[in-house]
Amino acid sequence: MTEKALPRHVAIIMDGNGRWAKKHRIKIALGHRRGVETLRDIIRESSDIGIEVLTLYAFSTENWSRSPEEVEALMGLLLEFFISEIDELDEKNVCIRILGEKSALPLPQQEALMKAENRTKENTGLQLNIAINYGSRPEIIRAVKTIAEKVRQGKLDIDRIDESTMSEALYTAGQPDVDLLIRTSGEQRLSNFLLWQCAYAEFTFPTVLWPDFTLKEYHAALDDYMHRDRRFGGRKE
Ligand code: IPE
Ligand code: IPE
Ligand code: MG
Protein backbone atom coordinates (compact mmCIF):
# COMPACT_ATOMS: atom_id res chain seq x y z
CA MET A 1 0.00 0.00 0.00
CA THR A 2 1.23 3.48 -0.72
CA GLU A 3 2.26 5.59 2.23
CA LYS A 4 -0.46 8.20 2.73
CA ALA A 5 0.28 11.70 3.90
CA LEU A 6 -0.59 13.25 7.23
CA PRO A 7 -3.39 15.81 7.14
CA ARG A 8 -2.08 19.30 6.50
CA HIS A 9 -4.80 20.92 8.57
CA VAL A 10 -6.25 19.28 11.67
CA ALA A 11 -9.16 20.93 13.49
CA ILE A 12 -10.32 19.79 16.90
CA ILE A 13 -13.54 20.41 18.81
CA MET A 14 -12.28 19.79 22.32
CA ASP A 15 -15.48 18.55 23.91
CA GLY A 16 -16.30 16.72 27.13
CA ASN A 17 -14.62 18.67 29.94
CA GLY A 18 -17.93 19.12 31.75
CA ARG A 19 -18.84 15.45 31.60
CA TRP A 20 -15.33 14.52 32.69
CA ALA A 21 -15.66 16.74 35.76
CA LYS A 22 -19.06 15.28 36.55
CA LYS A 23 -17.75 11.76 36.21
CA HIS A 24 -14.99 12.54 38.67
CA ARG A 25 -17.34 14.49 40.95
CA ILE A 26 -15.25 17.62 40.77
CA LYS A 27 -15.98 21.19 39.75
CA ILE A 28 -16.43 21.94 36.06
CA ALA A 29 -13.55 24.42 36.21
CA LEU A 30 -11.25 21.56 37.14
CA GLY A 31 -12.47 19.62 34.15
CA HIS A 32 -11.50 22.55 31.97
CA ARG A 33 -8.14 22.72 33.71
CA ARG A 34 -7.49 19.08 32.84
CA GLY A 35 -8.58 19.88 29.31
CA VAL A 36 -5.82 22.47 29.03
CA GLU A 37 -3.27 19.77 29.83
CA THR A 38 -4.54 17.68 26.93
CA LEU A 39 -4.40 20.71 24.68
CA ARG A 40 -0.77 21.32 25.62
CA ASP A 41 0.18 17.73 24.72
CA ILE A 42 -1.68 17.84 21.41
CA ILE A 43 -0.06 21.12 20.38
CA ARG A 44 3.42 19.77 21.19
CA GLU A 45 2.83 16.55 19.33
CA SER A 46 1.38 18.32 16.29
CA SER A 47 4.43 20.53 16.14
CA ASP A 48 6.80 17.57 16.57
CA ILE A 49 5.24 15.42 13.85
CA GLY A 50 5.01 18.26 11.35
CA ILE A 51 1.30 19.10 11.13
CA GLU A 52 1.06 22.33 9.16
CA VAL A 53 -2.06 23.87 10.70
CA LEU A 54 -3.81 22.94 13.95
CA THR A 55 -7.08 24.68 14.80
CA LEU A 56 -8.50 24.27 18.29
CA TYR A 57 -12.01 25.29 19.31
CA ALA A 58 -11.59 26.82 22.73
CA PHE A 59 -14.67 29.03 23.19
CA SER A 60 -17.65 29.48 20.92
CA THR A 61 -19.85 32.54 20.46
CA GLU A 62 -22.57 30.38 22.04
CA ASN A 63 -20.50 29.52 25.12
CA TRP A 64 -21.31 32.94 26.66
CA SER A 65 -24.64 31.40 27.60
CA ARG A 66 -22.97 29.28 30.29
CA SER A 67 -22.96 30.41 33.92
CA PRO A 68 -20.86 33.49 34.78
CA GLU A 69 -18.68 31.29 37.02
CA GLU A 70 -17.89 28.89 34.19
CA VAL A 71 -17.23 31.68 31.69
CA GLU A 72 -14.93 33.34 34.20
CA ALA A 73 -13.08 30.10 34.84
CA LEU A 74 -12.58 29.59 31.11
CA MET A 75 -11.36 33.15 30.63
CA GLY A 76 -8.95 32.70 33.53
CA LEU A 77 -7.55 29.50 32.06
CA LEU A 78 -7.14 31.18 28.72
CA LEU A 79 -5.02 33.92 30.20
CA GLU A 80 -3.02 31.45 32.25
CA PHE A 81 -2.38 29.33 29.18
CA PHE A 82 -1.01 32.18 27.12
CA ILE A 83 1.17 33.48 29.91
CA SER A 84 2.63 30.08 30.78
CA GLU A 85 3.02 28.66 27.26
CA ILE A 86 4.09 31.55 25.11
CA ASP A 87 7.85 31.12 25.65
CA GLU A 88 7.83 27.44 24.75
CA LEU A 89 5.52 27.95 21.77
CA ASP A 90 7.70 30.73 20.45
CA GLU A 91 10.79 28.58 20.97
CA LYS A 92 9.14 25.80 19.00
CA ASN A 93 8.65 28.24 16.13
CA VAL A 94 4.83 28.05 16.46
CA CYS A 95 2.86 30.84 14.78
CA ILE A 96 -0.28 31.70 16.75
CA ARG A 97 -3.43 33.07 15.17
CA ILE A 98 -6.65 33.81 17.01
CA LEU A 99 -9.90 33.04 15.20
CA GLY A 100 -12.83 35.01 16.54
CA GLU A 101 -13.85 38.43 17.79
CA LYS A 102 -11.40 39.54 20.47
CA SER A 103 -13.12 42.80 21.34
CA ALA A 104 -15.80 41.04 23.42
CA LEU A 105 -13.17 39.49 25.70
CA PRO A 106 -11.89 41.00 28.95
CA LEU A 107 -9.01 43.44 28.35
CA PRO A 108 -6.16 41.37 29.87
CA GLN A 109 -7.18 38.44 27.65
CA GLN A 110 -7.32 40.68 24.57
CA GLU A 111 -3.87 41.96 25.34
CA ALA A 112 -2.38 38.51 25.94
CA LEU A 113 -3.83 37.22 22.68
CA MET A 114 -2.55 40.15 20.65
CA LYS A 115 0.88 39.86 22.26
CA ALA A 116 1.04 36.16 21.44
CA GLU A 117 0.06 36.81 17.82
CA ASN A 118 2.54 39.63 17.43
CA ARG A 119 5.40 37.82 19.06
CA THR A 120 4.99 34.69 16.93
CA LYS A 121 3.86 36.18 13.63
CA GLU A 122 7.15 35.58 11.83
CA ASN A 123 7.45 31.99 13.06
CA THR A 124 7.49 29.39 10.33
CA GLY A 125 6.62 26.18 12.21
CA LEU A 126 3.20 24.87 13.21
CA GLN A 127 0.43 27.35 12.52
CA LEU A 128 -1.68 27.21 15.64
CA ASN A 129 -5.16 28.67 15.36
CA ILE A 130 -7.08 29.07 18.56
CA ALA A 131 -10.77 29.79 18.11
CA ILE A 132 -11.98 32.02 20.91
CA ASN A 133 -15.34 33.77 20.86
CA TYR A 134 -15.55 32.11 17.48
CA GLY A 135 -18.60 31.17 15.46
CA SER A 136 -18.46 30.16 11.83
CA ARG A 137 -21.56 32.10 10.85
CA PRO A 138 -20.31 35.39 12.35
CA GLU A 139 -17.00 34.69 10.58
CA ILE A 140 -18.79 34.30 7.26
CA ILE A 141 -20.85 37.46 7.81
CA ARG A 142 -17.68 39.37 8.64
CA ALA A 143 -16.07 38.08 5.45
CA VAL A 144 -19.09 39.04 3.35
CA LYS A 145 -18.95 42.57 4.80
CA THR A 146 -15.24 42.87 4.00
CA ILE A 147 -15.90 41.77 0.44
CA ALA A 148 -18.94 44.05 0.07
CA GLU A 149 -16.89 47.00 1.32
CA LYS A 150 -14.24 46.35 -1.34
CA VAL A 151 -16.95 46.29 -3.99
CA ARG A 152 -18.43 49.52 -2.68
CA GLN A 153 -15.05 51.20 -2.82
CA GLY A 154 -14.61 50.05 -6.39
CA LYS A 155 -11.63 47.87 -5.49
CA LEU A 156 -13.30 44.62 -6.44
CA ASP A 157 -15.49 43.68 -9.37
CA ILE A 158 -18.52 41.55 -8.36
CA ASP A 159 -17.91 39.19 -11.26
CA ARG A 160 -14.48 38.42 -9.93
CA ILE A 161 -15.74 37.13 -6.57
CA ASP A 162 -14.88 33.46 -6.35
CA GLU A 163 -14.12 30.84 -3.71
CA SER A 164 -10.68 32.21 -3.08
CA THR A 165 -12.10 35.71 -2.46
CA MET A 166 -14.18 34.19 0.32
CA SER A 167 -11.40 32.00 1.71
CA GLU A 168 -9.08 34.99 1.87
CA ALA A 169 -11.64 37.05 3.79
CA LEU A 170 -11.96 34.46 6.57
CA TYR A 171 -9.82 34.28 9.70
CA THR A 172 -8.03 31.31 8.15
CA ALA A 173 -6.84 33.33 5.12
CA GLY A 174 -3.79 31.81 3.49
CA GLN A 175 -4.21 28.43 5.15
CA PRO A 176 -5.34 25.17 3.55
CA ASP A 177 -8.87 23.87 4.19
CA VAL A 178 -9.41 21.44 7.04
CA ASP A 179 -8.39 17.89 6.13
CA LEU A 180 -9.32 16.19 9.37
CA LEU A 181 -11.85 17.27 11.96
CA ILE A 182 -11.79 15.54 15.32
CA ARG A 183 -14.55 16.00 17.89
CA THR A 184 -14.14 14.21 21.18
CA SER A 185 -16.82 13.04 23.63
CA GLY A 186 -18.92 11.26 21.02
CA GLU A 187 -20.97 14.29 19.96
CA GLN A 188 -21.37 14.36 16.21
CA ARG A 189 -22.01 17.94 15.21
CA LEU A 190 -20.07 20.99 14.12
CA SER A 191 -21.47 23.48 16.64
CA ASN A 192 -20.79 26.44 14.35
CA PHE A 193 -17.15 25.53 13.68
CA LEU A 194 -15.37 26.14 10.35
CA LEU A 195 -18.39 25.54 8.11
CA TRP A 196 -16.68 26.89 5.00
CA GLN A 197 -13.27 25.37 5.72
CA CYS A 198 -14.66 21.87 6.36
CA ALA A 199 -16.34 21.52 2.94
CA TYR A 200 -14.30 18.39 2.15
CA ALA A 201 -12.93 17.51 5.58
CA GLU A 202 -12.85 13.97 6.90
CA PHE A 203 -14.60 13.65 10.26
CA THR A 204 -13.80 11.47 13.23
CA PHE A 205 -15.70 11.31 16.50
CA PRO A 206 -13.75 9.52 19.22
CA THR A 207 -16.01 8.83 22.20
CA VAL A 208 -13.33 9.64 24.75
CA LEU A 209 -13.82 12.86 26.73
CA TRP A 210 -11.31 15.62 25.96
CA PRO A 211 -9.30 15.40 29.23
CA ASP A 212 -8.80 11.67 28.48
CA PHE A 213 -7.77 12.21 24.86
CA THR A 214 -4.21 10.90 24.78
CA LEU A 215 -1.50 10.95 22.13
CA LYS A 216 -2.45 7.36 21.41
CA GLU A 217 -5.97 8.47 20.53
CA TYR A 218 -4.61 11.36 18.49
CA HIS A 219 -2.44 9.00 16.48
CA ALA A 220 -5.38 6.64 16.00
CA ALA A 221 -7.37 9.54 14.50
CA LEU A 222 -4.48 10.48 12.22
CA ASP A 223 -4.05 6.88 11.21
CA ASP A 224 -7.77 6.56 10.50
CA TYR A 225 -7.53 9.66 8.29
CA MET A 226 -4.59 8.22 6.38
CA HIS A 227 -6.70 5.21 5.44
CA ARG A 228 -9.62 7.24 4.12
CA ASP A 229 -10.30 7.45 0.43
CA ARG A 230 -10.81 11.12 -0.41
CA ARG A 231 -12.47 11.60 -3.76
CA PHE A 232 -13.54 15.26 -3.84
CA GLY A 233 -16.42 14.36 -6.10
CA GLY A 234 -14.25 12.53 -8.59
CA ARG A 235 -13.76 8.84 -9.30
CA LYS A 236 -10.63 6.88 -8.70
CA GLU A 237 -9.98 3.78 -10.77
C1 IPE B 1 -15.70 21.67 25.97
O1 IPE B 1 -16.16 20.95 27.05
C2 IPE B 1 -15.00 22.92 26.37
C3 IPE B 1 -15.72 24.16 26.09
C4 IPE B 1 -16.90 24.28 25.56
C5 IPE B 1 -15.03 25.37 26.45
P1 IPE B 1 -17.64 21.13 27.58
O2 IPE B 1 -17.60 22.06 28.74
O3 IPE B 1 -18.56 21.49 26.49
O4 IPE B 1 -17.93 19.65 28.09
P2 IPE B 1 -19.34 18.93 28.13
O5 IPE B 1 -19.87 18.91 26.75
O6 IPE B 1 -20.20 19.72 29.06
O7 IPE B 1 -19.03 17.57 28.66
C1 IPE C 1 -18.33 23.36 21.11
O1 IPE C 1 -18.69 22.60 22.20
C2 IPE C 1 -17.45 24.49 21.53
C3 IPE C 1 -16.13 24.16 22.07
C4 IPE C 1 -15.63 22.95 22.21
C5 IPE C 1 -15.35 25.27 22.44
P1 IPE C 1 -20.07 22.82 22.97
O2 IPE C 1 -20.08 21.81 24.08
O3 IPE C 1 -20.21 24.24 23.35
O4 IPE C 1 -21.14 22.49 21.86
P2 IPE C 1 -22.64 21.99 21.98
O5 IPE C 1 -23.38 22.98 22.81
O6 IPE C 1 -22.60 20.64 22.66
O7 IPE C 1 -23.13 21.88 20.58
MG1 MG D 1 -19.72 20.32 25.26
Tab-separated table of C-alpha atoms and ligand atoms in Angstrom:
chain	number	residue	atom	x	y	z
A	1	MET	CA	0.000	0.000	0.000
A	2	THR	CA	1.234	3.482	-0.716
A	3	GLU	CA	2.255	5.587	2.227
A	4	LYS	CA	-0.457	8.201	2.726
A	5	ALA	CA	0.276	11.696	3.900
A	6	LEU	CA	-0.593	13.246	7.232
A	7	PRO	CA	-3.389	15.813	7.139
A	8	ARG	CA	-2.076	19.303	6.496
A	9	HIS	CA	-4.799	20.924	8.566
A	10	VAL	CA	-6.251	19.276	11.665
A	11	ALA	CA	-9.161	20.927	13.490
A	12	ILE	CA	-10.317	19.793	16.904
A	13	ILE	CA	-13.542	20.413	18.807
A	14	MET	CA	-12.279	19.785	22.322
A	15	ASP	CA	-15.478	18.549	23.907
A	16	GLY	CA	-16.303	16.723	27.129
A	17	ASN	CA	-14.624	18.669	29.942
A	18	GLY	CA	-17.933	19.123	31.746
A	19	ARG	CA	-18.840	15.447	31.603
A	20	TRP	CA	-15.327	14.521	32.690
A	21	ALA	CA	-15.659	16.740	35.755
A	22	LYS	CA	-19.064	15.281	36.546
A	23	LYS	CA	-17.755	11.760	36.207
A	24	HIS	CA	-14.989	12.540	38.674
A	25	ARG	CA	-17.340	14.493	40.945
A	26	ILE	CA	-15.254	17.618	40.770
A	27	LYS	CA	-15.981	21.192	39.752
A	28	ILE	CA	-16.432	21.943	36.059
A	29	ALA	CA	-13.553	24.424	36.211
A	30	LEU	CA	-11.245	21.558	37.143
A	31	GLY	CA	-12.469	19.617	34.148
A	32	HIS	CA	-11.499	22.551	31.967
A	33	ARG	CA	-8.144	22.717	33.713
A	34	ARG	CA	-7.495	19.079	32.838
A	35	GLY	CA	-8.583	19.881	29.313
A	36	VAL	CA	-5.823	22.466	29.026
A	37	GLU	CA	-3.269	19.767	29.826
A	38	THR	CA	-4.538	17.675	26.929
A	39	LEU	CA	-4.397	20.705	24.685
A	40	ARG	CA	-0.772	21.320	25.620
A	41	ASP	CA	0.177	17.727	24.721
A	42	ILE	CA	-1.682	17.837	21.407
A	43	ILE	CA	-0.057	21.121	20.379
A	44	ARG	CA	3.425	19.773	21.193
A	45	GLU	CA	2.827	16.549	19.332
A	46	SER	CA	1.380	18.324	16.289
A	47	SER	CA	4.429	20.535	16.142
A	48	ASP	CA	6.799	17.570	16.568
A	49	ILE	CA	5.240	15.415	13.848
A	50	GLY	CA	5.010	18.257	11.350
A	51	ILE	CA	1.303	19.098	11.133
A	52	GLU	CA	1.063	22.330	9.164
A	53	VAL	CA	-2.063	23.869	10.700
A	54	LEU	CA	-3.806	22.938	13.948
A	55	THR	CA	-7.080	24.685	14.802
A	56	LEU	CA	-8.499	24.270	18.287
A	57	TYR	CA	-12.015	25.289	19.307
A	58	ALA	CA	-11.591	26.824	22.733
A	59	PHE	CA	-14.668	29.034	23.195
A	60	SER	CA	-17.648	29.483	20.918
A	61	THR	CA	-19.850	32.537	20.465
A	62	GLU	CA	-22.574	30.381	22.039
A	63	ASN	CA	-20.500	29.517	25.121
A	64	TRP	CA	-21.309	32.940	26.656
A	65	SER	CA	-24.642	31.399	27.596
A	66	ARG	CA	-22.974	29.285	30.293
A	67	SER	CA	-22.962	30.407	33.925
A	68	PRO	CA	-20.859	33.488	34.781
A	69	GLU	CA	-18.685	31.285	37.018
A	70	GLU	CA	-17.888	28.895	34.187
A	71	VAL	CA	-17.231	31.678	31.689
A	72	GLU	CA	-14.933	33.344	34.202
A	73	ALA	CA	-13.077	30.099	34.840
A	74	LEU	CA	-12.584	29.585	31.109
A	75	MET	CA	-11.358	33.149	30.626
A	76	GLY	CA	-8.951	32.696	33.530
A	77	LEU	CA	-7.546	29.500	32.061
A	78	LEU	CA	-7.139	31.178	28.724
A	79	LEU	CA	-5.015	33.918	30.198
A	80	GLU	CA	-3.018	31.453	32.246
A	81	PHE	CA	-2.384	29.332	29.182
A	82	PHE	CA	-1.014	32.182	27.122
A	83	ILE	CA	1.172	33.477	29.913
A	84	SER	CA	2.632	30.082	30.779
A	85	GLU	CA	3.016	28.656	27.263
A	86	ILE	CA	4.086	31.552	25.106
A	87	ASP	CA	7.846	31.117	25.647
A	88	GLU	CA	7.827	27.440	24.755
A	89	LEU	CA	5.523	27.952	21.768
A	90	ASP	CA	7.705	30.729	20.449
A	91	GLU	CA	10.794	28.584	20.966
A	92	LYS	CA	9.135	25.798	18.997
A	93	ASN	CA	8.652	28.242	16.131
A	94	VAL	CA	4.834	28.050	16.460
A	95	CYS	CA	2.860	30.837	14.781
A	96	ILE	CA	-0.277	31.704	16.748
A	97	ARG	CA	-3.431	33.071	15.173
A	98	ILE	CA	-6.653	33.806	17.010
A	99	LEU	CA	-9.903	33.044	15.196
A	100	GLY	CA	-12.834	35.014	16.544
A	101	GLU	CA	-13.848	38.428	17.787
A	102	LYS	CA	-11.402	39.537	20.473
A	103	SER	CA	-13.120	42.796	21.339
A	104	ALA	CA	-15.803	41.042	23.416
A	105	LEU	CA	-13.169	39.485	25.703
A	106	PRO	CA	-11.889	41.005	28.948
A	107	LEU	CA	-9.007	43.436	28.349
A	108	PRO	CA	-6.165	41.371	29.869
A	109	GLN	CA	-7.179	38.444	27.649
A	110	GLN	CA	-7.316	40.675	24.568
A	111	GLU	CA	-3.868	41.957	25.343
A	112	ALA	CA	-2.381	38.511	25.940
A	113	LEU	CA	-3.828	37.216	22.680
A	114	MET	CA	-2.546	40.147	20.652
A	115	LYS	CA	0.877	39.862	22.256
A	116	ALA	CA	1.037	36.161	21.436
A	117	GLU	CA	0.055	36.811	17.823
A	118	ASN	CA	2.545	39.628	17.427
A	119	ARG	CA	5.401	37.816	19.065
A	120	THR	CA	4.988	34.689	16.935
A	121	LYS	CA	3.857	36.176	13.635
A	122	GLU	CA	7.150	35.577	11.831
A	123	ASN	CA	7.450	31.987	13.059
A	124	THR	CA	7.488	29.390	10.333
A	125	GLY	CA	6.621	26.182	12.215
A	126	LEU	CA	3.202	24.871	13.206
A	127	GLN	CA	0.429	27.353	12.516
A	128	LEU	CA	-1.678	27.205	15.639
A	129	ASN	CA	-5.160	28.671	15.357
A	130	ILE	CA	-7.081	29.066	18.560
A	131	ALA	CA	-10.771	29.785	18.109
A	132	ILE	CA	-11.984	32.021	20.907
A	133	ASN	CA	-15.336	33.770	20.861
A	134	TYR	CA	-15.553	32.115	17.480
A	135	GLY	CA	-18.600	31.173	15.456
A	136	SER	CA	-18.458	30.163	11.834
A	137	ARG	CA	-21.557	32.104	10.850
A	138	PRO	CA	-20.312	35.386	12.348
A	139	GLU	CA	-17.000	34.692	10.582
A	140	ILE	CA	-18.791	34.298	7.258
A	141	ILE	CA	-20.853	37.458	7.814
A	142	ARG	CA	-17.684	39.373	8.637
A	143	ALA	CA	-16.073	38.077	5.450
A	144	VAL	CA	-19.088	39.045	3.349
A	145	LYS	CA	-18.949	42.565	4.798
A	146	THR	CA	-15.243	42.866	4.003
A	147	ILE	CA	-15.904	41.769	0.436
A	148	ALA	CA	-18.937	44.054	0.072
A	149	GLU	CA	-16.893	46.997	1.316
A	150	LYS	CA	-14.238	46.347	-1.337
A	151	VAL	CA	-16.946	46.286	-3.990
A	152	ARG	CA	-18.432	49.520	-2.685
A	153	GLN	CA	-15.047	51.196	-2.824
A	154	GLY	CA	-14.611	50.052	-6.392
A	155	LYS	CA	-11.625	47.868	-5.494
A	156	LEU	CA	-13.303	44.621	-6.438
A	157	ASP	CA	-15.492	43.682	-9.367
A	158	ILE	CA	-18.523	41.553	-8.358
A	159	ASP	CA	-17.911	39.186	-11.255
A	160	ARG	CA	-14.476	38.419	-9.927
A	161	ILE	CA	-15.741	37.132	-6.575
A	162	ASP	CA	-14.880	33.461	-6.349
A	163	GLU	CA	-14.122	30.844	-3.712
A	164	SER	CA	-10.676	32.210	-3.079
A	165	THR	CA	-12.101	35.705	-2.463
A	166	MET	CA	-14.175	34.195	0.316
A	167	SER	CA	-11.396	31.998	1.714
A	168	GLU	CA	-9.080	34.993	1.869
A	169	ALA	CA	-11.639	37.049	3.790
A	170	LEU	CA	-11.964	34.459	6.567
A	171	TYR	CA	-9.819	34.284	9.704
A	172	THR	CA	-8.029	31.310	8.146
A	173	ALA	CA	-6.842	33.334	5.122
A	174	GLY	CA	-3.786	31.814	3.487
A	175	GLN	CA	-4.214	28.429	5.149
A	176	PRO	CA	-5.338	25.165	3.555
A	177	ASP	CA	-8.873	23.866	4.186
A	178	VAL	CA	-9.411	21.440	7.036
A	179	ASP	CA	-8.390	17.887	6.128
A	180	LEU	CA	-9.316	16.187	9.369
A	181	LEU	CA	-11.852	17.274	11.958
A	182	ILE	CA	-11.787	15.540	15.323
A	183	ARG	CA	-14.548	16.002	17.890
A	184	THR	CA	-14.136	14.206	21.183
A	185	SER	CA	-16.815	13.041	23.633
A	186	GLY	CA	-18.922	11.259	21.024
A	187	GLU	CA	-20.972	14.287	19.961
A	188	GLN	CA	-21.369	14.360	16.213
A	189	ARG	CA	-22.013	17.936	15.210
A	190	LEU	CA	-20.070	20.994	14.117
A	191	SER	CA	-21.470	23.484	16.642
A	192	ASN	CA	-20.785	26.436	14.351
A	193	PHE	CA	-17.150	25.528	13.682
A	194	LEU	CA	-15.369	26.137	10.354
A	195	LEU	CA	-18.391	25.539	8.114
A	196	TRP	CA	-16.678	26.888	4.998
A	197	GLN	CA	-13.268	25.375	5.722
A	198	CYS	CA	-14.665	21.873	6.363
A	199	ALA	CA	-16.337	21.523	2.935
A	200	TYR	CA	-14.302	18.389	2.152
A	201	ALA	CA	-12.929	17.511	5.576
A	202	GLU	CA	-12.849	13.973	6.897
A	203	PHE	CA	-14.596	13.650	10.263
A	204	THR	CA	-13.804	11.468	13.234
A	205	PHE	CA	-15.699	11.308	16.501
A	206	PRO	CA	-13.747	9.515	19.220
A	207	THR	CA	-16.014	8.825	22.203
A	208	VAL	CA	-13.329	9.641	24.748
A	209	LEU	CA	-13.824	12.856	26.734
A	210	TRP	CA	-11.308	15.616	25.957
A	211	PRO	CA	-9.300	15.396	29.232
A	212	ASP	CA	-8.800	11.667	28.479
A	213	PHE	CA	-7.771	12.207	24.859
A	214	THR	CA	-4.206	10.895	24.777
A	215	LEU	CA	-1.502	10.954	22.131
A	216	LYS	CA	-2.447	7.358	21.407
A	217	GLU	CA	-5.974	8.471	20.531
A	218	TYR	CA	-4.611	11.355	18.488
A	219	HIS	CA	-2.437	8.998	16.485
A	220	ALA	CA	-5.381	6.643	16.005
A	221	ALA	CA	-7.374	9.541	14.504
A	222	LEU	CA	-4.478	10.482	12.218
A	223	ASP	CA	-4.054	6.885	11.207
A	224	ASP	CA	-7.766	6.557	10.503
A	225	TYR	CA	-7.527	9.656	8.290
A	226	MET	CA	-4.591	8.223	6.381
A	227	HIS	CA	-6.698	5.212	5.436
A	228	ARG	CA	-9.622	7.236	4.116
A	229	ASP	CA	-10.302	7.447	0.427
A	230	ARG	CA	-10.809	11.118	-0.413
A	231	ARG	CA	-12.473	11.598	-3.761
A	232	PHE	CA	-13.539	15.255	-3.845
A	233	GLY	CA	-16.421	14.360	-6.103
A	234	GLY	CA	-14.252	12.528	-8.593
A	235	ARG	CA	-13.756	8.842	-9.302
A	236	LYS	CA	-10.632	6.885	-8.702
A	237	GLU	CA	-9.977	3.782	-10.768
B	1	IPE	C1	-15.696	21.668	25.968
B	1	IPE	O1	-16.160	20.953	27.047
B	1	IPE	C2	-14.998	22.921	26.369
B	1	IPE	C3	-15.724	24.159	26.086
B	1	IPE	C4	-16.895	24.283	25.555
B	1	IPE	C5	-15.034	25.366	26.454
B	1	IPE	P1	-17.641	21.128	27.578
B	1	IPE	O2	-17.603	22.057	28.743
B	1	IPE	O3	-18.559	21.488	26.487
B	1	IPE	O4	-17.927	19.648	28.093
B	1	IPE	P2	-19.343	18.929	28.134
B	1	IPE	O5	-19.868	18.909	26.746
B	1	IPE	O6	-20.203	19.716	29.057
B	1	IPE	O7	-19.031	17.568	28.656
B	2	IPE	C1	-18.326	23.363	21.115
B	2	IPE	O1	-18.692	22.604	22.199
B	2	IPE	C2	-17.451	24.495	21.533
B	2	IPE	C3	-16.135	24.160	22.074
B	2	IPE	C4	-15.634	22.952	22.206
B	2	IPE	C5	-15.347	25.270	22.445
B	2	IPE	P1	-20.071	22.824	22.972
B	2	IPE	O2	-20.084	21.807	24.078
B	2	IPE	O3	-20.214	24.236	23.352
B	2	IPE	O4	-21.145	22.489	21.858
B	2	IPE	P2	-22.641	21.985	21.981
B	2	IPE	O5	-23.385	22.978	22.810
B	2	IPE	O6	-22.601	20.637	22.657
B	2	IPE	O7	-23.128	21.881	20.579
B	3	MG	MG	-19.716	20.319	25.259
